Amino acid sequence: MTEIADIVVIGGGCIGASLALHLAEKKAGKVILLEQKDLANGASGKGIGIIRTHYTHPVLTKLAQSSLKLFHNFRERFGGYDSGFNNCGYFVLVGEADVQTLKSIVLMHQQLNINVELVEQGTVKAQVPLLNINDIAAVAYEPDSGYGSPPKTTIAFANRAIDLGVEVRTQTPVLEVKLDEGKVKAVKTPTGEIMTRTVVDCVGPWARKFTQHLGLDFPVMAVVEHVVVQERPKEFSQPHPVISDLVNLCYFRSDLEQPYTRIGNSNPKYHSKFSLADADDFNGQIFPNICEELHQKLINRCPSLKQGKLVETYSGIWGVTPDYQPIIDQLLPGLYCAVGFSGHGYKLSPIIGDLMSSLILGETNELVDLLKLFRFSRFQENDLVKSPYSYSQARGLR
C-alpha cells in the first residue's frame, strides 16, 4: 500500500518542528516530519540559544518581537512543554564608532513598542560586575530578553506536534523529492515513498545539497561555529545577563545551574574561513586558533575569569546566506522552504512556524506578508536584504 500524507516537513530542527506543530494546530491534515538523524541534530543542536529583539532590520525586529512574546508564554502556549527560556536580560555594548547606530536602532525598536533603552555604562557594570567597560561608549538593555535551549525547544515543539497527531520519524533521510509535470508528487526515503502534494524544506545547513537534484541552487553556506565554556570564580558565581559585545565581536551568556559562561563568535570574517563544502562533512571539528581567540576575548572583557578554568570547547553548524537573512518561499507548486537563517533561526522559530503554516495554507495577515522580504528570487534579482543601519564591524550579521 502506498503511503499518503497531506504535508511532509523535512528537517527536525527547531524550524521544522515548530512548523509541523503549527500545521497540526491548524488541522492541515496528515503531517509527517522527517529527520535524517535525530531531532536537533543540525543548527539546533549546539547553539548558545540567545533570544533577543535587537536587529538592524525592522522586519527581523518585528519577527523577533513576536517570537519573544511566545517564549515568555511557552509552557501555556505549547502544551506545558519547556523551552528552557531564561529571562535574564540582554545588554548590547558598542564602541565610539557605533554610538549613533545603537541610538538609531534603539529608537526604531521603541517605536515598535519593544522594551529597550539606552543605559549608562555603570548600569551594566552593576549587573555584571566582572565586566571591563573601559572601551565601551554606549549600552542598550533589553530586560525581557535572555536565552533558551535550542534542543529542548525543538523537542518541545515535536512532542506537542505528536500530541496533535503529527508523525515524527527520525533516522529517515529524504533521498529525493519527486515531481510530476513540475509539481510535487512524492518524497523518497530508504523505506519507501510517501505520496504528497506539499513538501517543506527545513533542512538548514543542508539546503544547497538537498535541492540540487531539482535544479535549485541555494546560496546557503554550511559554516562551523565554535563555543568556549569558561568557569567563573566563586565571587562571580551568580548568573549574569546575556552580553553582546560589538567591540570584540562576540557574545556570551551564563548557565543557570552552574557557574559557567559560554561565548560565541559574531565576527563575520570567519564564516567563509570556517565553511564546509558539504554539511555532511561536519563532525564536530574545531578550526585552528578560534577557540583560543574567543577565550582571550572573554578574558579581556571579564579579567576576573582568569581565575576560573576552561571547561570545554565545542562546535555546531549554521546555514548562512550572502545577506545573513533566511530564505522563506514557495519554490515550485507544492514545494516550500524555510532555510538559511544564518544564526537567527532559534529565536525566530516560534513565529516562523506559525507564519509559514499560514503561508502554506493560503492564510494571510500583516506578519505573513513580511515573509516576502525573504523570497528565494532576491539572489537572482540582485536585490539582497539591506538593513537601514549597520554596525561598523558586525555589518550584515546583525
Coordinates of C-alpha atoms in Angstrom, one line a residue, residues 177-387:
V177 CA 11.6 15.0 -3.9
K178 CA 9.7 13.6 -6.9
L179 CA 7.9 15.9 -9.3
D180 CA 5.1 15.3 -11.8
E181 CA 4.9 17.9 -14.5
G182 CA 6.7 20.4 -12.2
K183 CA 4.5 19.7 -9.2
V184 CA 5.4 17.9 -6.0
K185 CA 4.3 14.2 -6.2
A186 CA 6.2 12.3 -3.5
V187 CA 9.3 12.1 -1.3
K188 CA 11.5 9.0 -1.5
T189 CA 13.0 7.6 1.7
P190 CA 15.1 4.4 2.3
T191 CA 11.9 2.7 3.5
G192 CA 9.7 3.7 0.5
E193 CA 7.8 6.7 -1.0
I194 CA 5.3 9.0 0.7
M195 CA 2.9 10.4 -1.8
T196 CA 2.1 14.1 -1.1
R197 CA 1.3 17.3 -2.8
T198 CA 3.2 19.5 -0.3
V199 CA 6.8 19.3 0.9
V200 CA 8.5 21.9 3.1
D201 CA 12.3 22.1 3.1
C202 CA 13.6 22.9 6.6
V203 CA 17.0 21.2 6.3
G204 CA 19.1 24.2 7.4
P205 CA 22.8 23.9 6.5
W206 CA 21.9 21.0 4.1
A207 CA 19.9 23.4 1.9
R208 CA 22.3 23.6 -1.0
K209 CA 22.7 19.8 -1.3
F210 CA 19.1 19.0 -0.7
T211 CA 17.6 20.7 -3.8
Q212 CA 20.4 20.2 -6.3
H213 CA 18.5 17.3 -8.0
L214 CA 15.7 19.8 -8.6
G215 CA 18.0 22.3 -10.3
L216 CA 17.6 24.8 -7.4
D217 CA 20.9 26.3 -6.4
F218 CA 20.6 27.6 -2.8
P219 CA 23.2 30.1 -1.7
V220 CA 23.4 28.6 1.8
M221 CA 26.9 28.1 3.1
A222 CA 27.4 25.4 5.8
V223 CA 29.5 27.2 8.5
V224 CA 31.1 25.7 11.6
E225 CA 30.5 27.9 14.7
H226 CA 32.5 27.5 17.9
V227 CA 31.7 27.8 21.6
V228 CA 34.0 28.1 24.5
V229 CA 32.8 27.4 28.1
Q230 CA 34.6 29.1 31.0
E231 CA 34.1 28.6 34.7
R232 CA 33.6 31.7 36.8
P233 CA 35.3 32.1 40.2
K234 CA 33.2 31.9 43.3
E235 CA 32.8 35.6 43.9
F236 CA 31.2 35.9 40.5
S237 CA 29.3 32.6 40.6
Q238 CA 25.8 34.2 40.2
P239 CA 24.3 34.0 36.7
H240 CA 24.6 37.2 34.6
P241 CA 22.6 38.7 31.7
V242 CA 23.5 38.0 28.1
I243 CA 26.2 40.3 26.7
S244 CA 26.5 41.2 23.0
D245 CA 30.0 42.7 22.7
L246 CA 30.1 44.5 19.4
V247 CA 33.6 45.9 20.2
N248 CA 35.2 42.4 20.4
L249 CA 32.6 40.8 18.1
C250 CA 31.4 38.1 20.4
Y251 CA 28.5 37.3 22.7
F252 CA 28.3 35.4 25.9
R253 CA 25.8 34.2 28.5
S254 CA 25.9 32.3 31.8
D255 CA 24.4 28.9 32.6
L256 CA 21.6 28.9 35.2
E257 CA 22.6 25.8 37.1
Q258 CA 26.4 26.0 37.2
P259 CA 28.9 28.9 37.3
Y260 CA 29.8 28.7 33.6
T261 CA 29.9 31.4 30.9
R262 CA 29.6 30.4 27.2
I263 CA 31.0 32.6 24.5
G264 CA 30.4 32.5 20.7
N265 CA 31.7 34.4 17.7
S266 CA 30.0 37.3 15.9
N267 CA 32.8 38.2 13.6
P268 CA 31.6 37.7 10.0
K269 CA 35.1 37.4 8.6
Y270 CA 35.3 33.8 9.9
H271 CA 32.3 32.5 8.1
S272 CA 34.0 31.8 4.8
K273 CA 37.1 30.5 6.6
F274 CA 35.0 28.0 8.6
S275 CA 32.7 26.9 5.8
L276 CA 32.3 23.3 4.6
A277 CA 31.8 22.1 1.0
D278 CA 29.2 19.7 2.2
A279 CA 27.2 19.9 5.5
D280 CA 27.7 16.2 5.8
D281 CA 31.4 16.9 6.4
F282 CA 30.6 18.3 9.8
N283 CA 31.7 16.0 12.6
G284 CA 32.2 18.4 15.5
Q285 CA 35.6 19.6 14.3
I286 CA 37.3 22.6 15.8
F287 CA 39.1 25.0 13.4
P288 CA 42.6 26.2 14.4
N289 CA 43.0 29.2 16.8
I290 CA 39.4 30.4 17.0
C291 CA 38.7 28.9 20.4
E292 CA 41.9 30.4 21.8
E293 CA 40.8 33.8 20.4
L294 CA 37.3 33.5 21.8
H295 CA 38.7 32.6 25.2
Q296 CA 41.0 35.6 25.1
K297 CA 38.2 37.9 24.2
L298 CA 36.2 36.7 27.2
I299 CA 39.2 37.2 29.5
N300 CA 39.8 40.7 28.1
R301 CA 36.2 41.6 28.7
C302 CA 36.0 39.8 32.0
P303 CA 39.5 39.8 33.5
S304 CA 38.4 38.0 36.7
L305 CA 37.6 34.9 34.7
K306 CA 41.3 34.2 34.6
Q307 CA 40.8 32.6 38.0
G308 CA 38.4 30.1 36.6
K309 CA 39.2 27.1 34.5
L310 CA 38.5 26.5 30.8
V311 CA 35.7 23.8 30.9
E312 CA 35.0 22.9 27.3
T313 CA 35.2 23.8 23.7
Y314 CA 32.8 22.5 21.0
S315 CA 31.3 23.4 17.6
G316 CA 28.0 23.4 15.8
I317 CA 26.9 24.2 12.3
W318 CA 24.9 27.0 10.7
G319 CA 23.4 27.6 7.3
V320 CA 24.5 31.1 6.2
T321 CA 23.2 33.2 3.2
P322 CA 25.1 36.0 1.5
D323 CA 22.9 38.7 3.2
Y324 CA 22.5 36.8 6.5
Q325 CA 18.8 36.5 6.0
P326 CA 16.7 33.4 5.7
I327 CA 15.1 32.0 2.5
I328 CA 11.3 31.6 3.1
D329 CA 9.3 31.0 0.0
Q330 CA 7.3 28.7 -2.3
L331 CA 9.8 27.4 -4.9
L332 CA 7.6 25.2 -7.1
P333 CA 4.0 24.1 -6.9
G334 CA 3.8 22.3 -3.6
L335 CA 7.5 22.9 -2.6
Y336 CA 8.2 25.4 0.1
C337 CA 11.3 26.2 2.1
A338 CA 12.4 27.9 5.3
V339 CA 16.2 27.7 5.4
G340 CA 19.4 29.8 5.7
F341 CA 18.6 31.5 9.0
S342 CA 22.2 32.5 9.5
G343 CA 22.0 32.1 13.3
H344 CA 18.6 33.7 13.7
G345 CA 16.5 30.6 13.4
Y346 CA 16.2 29.5 17.0
K347 CA 15.0 32.8 18.4
L348 CA 12.5 33.2 15.4
S349 CA 11.3 29.6 15.4
P350 CA 8.0 30.0 17.3
I351 CA 6.7 32.7 15.0
I352 CA 8.2 31.3 11.8
G353 CA 6.4 28.0 12.4
D354 CA 3.1 30.0 12.7
L355 CA 3.6 32.2 9.7
M356 CA 5.0 29.5 7.4
S357 CA 2.0 27.3 8.2
S358 CA -0.3 30.2 7.3
L359 CA 1.6 30.7 4.0
I360 CA 1.2 27.1 3.1
L361 CA -2.5 27.0 3.9
G362 CA -3.2 30.2 2.0
E363 CA -3.9 32.4 5.0
T364 CA -2.5 35.9 5.2
N365 CA -2.0 38.7 7.6
E366 CA 0.5 41.6 8.2
L367 CA 3.2 39.3 9.5
V368 CA 2.8 36.7 6.8
D369 CA 3.2 39.4 4.2
L370 CA 6.6 40.3 5.8
L371 CA 7.9 37.0 4.6
K372 CA 8.1 38.3 1.1
L373 CA 11.3 40.0 2.0
F374 CA 13.0 36.6 2.2
R375 CA 11.9 35.3 -1.2
F376 CA 14.3 33.0 -3.0
S377 CA 14.4 35.1 -6.2
R378 CA 16.2 38.0 -4.5
F379 CA 19.5 36.4 -5.2
Q380 CA 18.8 36.2 -9.0
E381 CA 17.4 39.7 -8.9
N382 CA 20.5 41.0 -7.1
D383 CA 18.1 42.5 -4.5
L384 CA 19.6 41.3 -1.3
V385 CA 18.1 42.3 2.0
K386 CA 19.8 45.5 3.2
S387 CA 19.3 47.0 6.7

